[in-house]
Tab-separated table of C-alpha atoms in Angstrom:
chain	number	residue	atom	x	y	z
A	9	MET	CA	23.788	-26.029	18.054
A	10	CYS	CA	23.164	-27.795	21.332
A	11	PHE	CA	22.495	-26.102	24.684
A	12	PHE	CA	22.985	-27.545	28.130
A	13	LYS	CA	23.192	-26.333	31.691
A	14	SER	CA	26.395	-27.051	33.500
A	15	ARG	CA	26.507	-28.076	37.113
A	16	THR	CA	29.264	-27.098	39.461
A	17	LEU	CA	30.746	-29.439	42.056
A	18	ASP	CA	28.276	-28.228	44.687
A	19	GLY	CA	25.298	-29.130	42.441
A	20	LYS	CA	24.224	-25.601	41.501
A	21	ILE	CA	23.173	-24.904	37.945
A	22	GLY	CA	25.488	-22.526	36.074
A	23	LYS	CA	24.991	-20.474	32.902
A	24	GLN	CA	24.072	-21.954	29.517
A	25	GLN	CA	26.946	-22.898	27.259
A	26	ASP	CA	27.013	-23.425	23.533
A	27	ILE	CA	28.465	-26.569	22.067
A	28	VAL	CA	29.312	-26.489	18.418
A	29	GLU	CA	29.346	-29.924	16.870
A	30	GLN	CA	31.696	-30.181	13.987
A	31	GLU	CA	30.619	-32.680	11.434
A	32	LYS	CA	32.540	-33.623	8.399
A	33	LEU	CA	30.038	-33.242	5.616
A	34	HIS	CA	29.849	-35.861	2.914
A	35	SER	CA	31.431	-34.558	-0.237
A	36	TYR	CA	30.385	-37.457	-2.471
A	37	SER	CA	33.468	-36.898	-4.563
A	38	LEU	CA	34.536	-39.922	-6.552
A	39	ARG	CA	38.014	-38.661	-7.310
A	40	PRO	CA	40.587	-36.876	-5.180
A	41	LYS	CA	41.873	-33.469	-6.162
A	42	ILE	CA	45.095	-33.593	-8.127
A	43	SER	CA	46.999	-32.061	-5.209
A	44	GLN	CA	45.682	-34.795	-2.878
A	45	ARG	CA	46.437	-37.849	-5.012
A	46	PHE	CA	48.755	-40.531	-3.676
A	47	ARG	CA	52.167	-39.594	-5.063
A	48	SER	CA	54.278	-42.712	-5.234
A	49	ALA	CA	57.596	-40.890	-5.773
A	50	GLU	CA	57.137	-38.875	-2.583
A	51	VAL	CA	56.067	-41.951	-0.615
A	52	LYS	CA	58.992	-43.986	-1.975
A	53	GLU	CA	61.447	-41.383	-0.657
A	54	LEU	CA	59.688	-41.426	2.713
A	55	ILE	CA	59.864	-45.227	2.922
A	56	HIS	CA	63.518	-45.281	1.898
A	57	SER	CA	64.485	-42.686	4.506
A	58	ILE	CA	62.754	-44.730	7.227
A	59	LEU	CA	64.487	-47.926	6.104
A	60	LEU	CA	67.875	-46.184	6.113
A	61	ALA	CA	67.295	-44.765	9.588
A	62	ARG	CA	66.064	-48.027	11.117
A	63	LEU	CA	68.304	-50.583	9.404
A	64	ALA	CA	71.637	-48.840	8.832
A	65	ASP	CA	73.420	-50.471	11.789
A	66	LYS	CA	71.331	-53.640	12.128
A	67	GLU	CA	72.304	-57.247	11.595
A	68	TYR	CA	69.802	-59.961	10.855
A	69	ASN	CA	68.367	-61.667	13.918
A	70	SER	CA	65.431	-64.032	13.424
A	71	GLU	CA	64.115	-63.345	16.937
A	72	THR	CA	63.925	-59.555	16.603
A	73	SER	CA	63.127	-59.177	12.909
A	74	ASN	CA	59.393	-59.684	13.494
A	75	GLU	CA	59.169	-56.779	15.950
A	76	LEU	CA	61.450	-54.649	13.785
A	77	SER	CA	59.220	-55.273	10.783
A	78	LYS	CA	56.134	-54.216	12.763
A	79	LEU	CA	57.911	-51.104	14.014
A	80	ILE	CA	58.860	-50.101	10.465
A	81	CYS	CA	55.287	-50.659	9.263
A	82	PHE	CA	53.819	-48.516	12.040
A	83	GLU	CA	56.330	-45.748	11.418
A	84	ILE	CA	55.632	-45.705	7.676
A	85	LYS	CA	51.882	-45.643	8.309
A	86	ASP	CA	52.185	-42.770	10.806
A	87	LYS	CA	54.279	-40.721	8.381
A	88	LEU	CA	51.764	-41.389	5.602
A	89	LYS	CA	48.954	-40.122	7.806
A	90	SER	CA	50.897	-36.921	8.437
A	91	LEU	CA	51.051	-36.249	4.670
A	92	ASN	CA	47.298	-35.464	4.761
A	93	TYR	CA	46.031	-37.672	1.985
A	94	ASP	CA	42.321	-37.084	2.585
A	95	ARG	CA	40.065	-40.129	2.309
A	96	TYR	CA	42.933	-42.546	1.645
A	97	LYS	CA	43.327	-45.816	3.483
A	98	PHE	CA	46.821	-47.245	3.808
A	99	VAL	CA	48.133	-50.786	3.825
A	100	VAL	CA	51.813	-51.207	4.662
A	101	GLN	CA	53.826	-54.399	4.240
A	102	CYS	CA	57.402	-54.992	5.323
A	103	VAL	CA	59.473	-58.156	4.848
A	104	ILE	CA	62.881	-58.621	6.463
A	105	GLY	CA	65.072	-61.579	5.551
A	106	GLU	CA	68.608	-62.821	5.947
A	107	GLN	CA	71.070	-61.995	3.199
A	108	LYS	CA	72.562	-65.317	2.089
A	109	GLY	CA	73.022	-64.684	-1.623
A	110	ALA	CA	69.879	-66.501	-2.702
A	111	GLY	CA	67.298	-64.738	-4.826
A	112	ILE	CA	63.771	-63.929	-3.756
A	113	ASN	CA	60.646	-63.181	-5.750
A	114	MET	CA	57.783	-61.214	-4.255
A	115	CYS	CA	54.498	-60.205	-5.797
A	116	GLY	CA	51.236	-58.618	-4.796
A	117	ARG	CA	47.776	-58.513	-6.324
A	118	CYS	CA	45.185	-55.869	-5.696
A	119	PHE	CA	41.792	-55.011	-7.081
A	120	TRP	CA	41.635	-51.253	-7.264
A	121	ASP	CA	40.860	-48.154	-9.274
A	122	SER	CA	43.951	-47.271	-11.280
A	123	ASP	CA	42.889	-43.594	-11.457
A	124	THR	CA	42.971	-43.030	-7.699
A	125	ASP	CA	44.865	-45.890	-6.039
A	126	ASN	CA	48.616	-46.405	-6.131
A	127	TYR	CA	51.548	-47.921	-4.279
A	128	ALA	CA	55.188	-47.256	-3.517
A	129	GLU	CA	57.968	-49.616	-2.495
A	130	SER	CA	61.567	-49.441	-1.445
A	131	ILE	CA	64.311	-52.008	-0.940
A	132	TYR	CA	67.142	-51.849	1.560
A	133	MET	CA	70.082	-54.282	1.663
A	134	ASN	CA	73.229	-54.547	3.706
A	135	GLU	CA	75.714	-57.401	4.318
A	136	SER	CA	73.423	-59.152	6.784
A	137	LEU	CA	69.815	-58.509	5.772
A	138	PHE	CA	67.404	-57.302	3.143
A	139	CYS	CA	64.147	-55.441	3.619
A	140	VAL	CA	61.318	-54.804	1.191
A	141	ALA	CA	58.660	-52.318	2.288
A	142	ALA	CA	55.553	-51.427	0.309
A	143	ALA	CA	52.776	-48.937	1.025
A	144	TYR	CA	49.436	-49.044	-0.763
A	145	GLY	CA	47.182	-45.982	-0.882
A	146	ILE	CA	43.539	-46.797	-1.590
A	147	TYR	CA	41.038	-43.977	-2.080
A	148	TYR	CA	37.925	-44.397	0.067
A	149	TYR	CA	34.780	-43.499	-1.892
């Protein structure tokens, strides 16, 4: 507990006040609780709902797709933070491309702990564009 004397605007010393410092104690846990593990099915639904909301009425435009991709990534990351996955770090990737009938292959490589870390992805396509969004949840030891 820390004590200090407060000063008023006229320079007079007021009464002592208590300041309680809240520290997050180190838990030294190497594994998350089962209820706090990254659940890819839940995250996949979240990603898909965001893609549907953002891209339902959009047509591909090469000038705006970069900003749209960033916006989708930030929104996914914010929603993931609100799910209260303690001690998880998130990496979100979103690719938007023009739908021209050609195929595309995408891959990702990660070095992680398969007991705690996981990912979720979702794909959205309409007549004009396709979007692949992936979110990686990495447990911070």
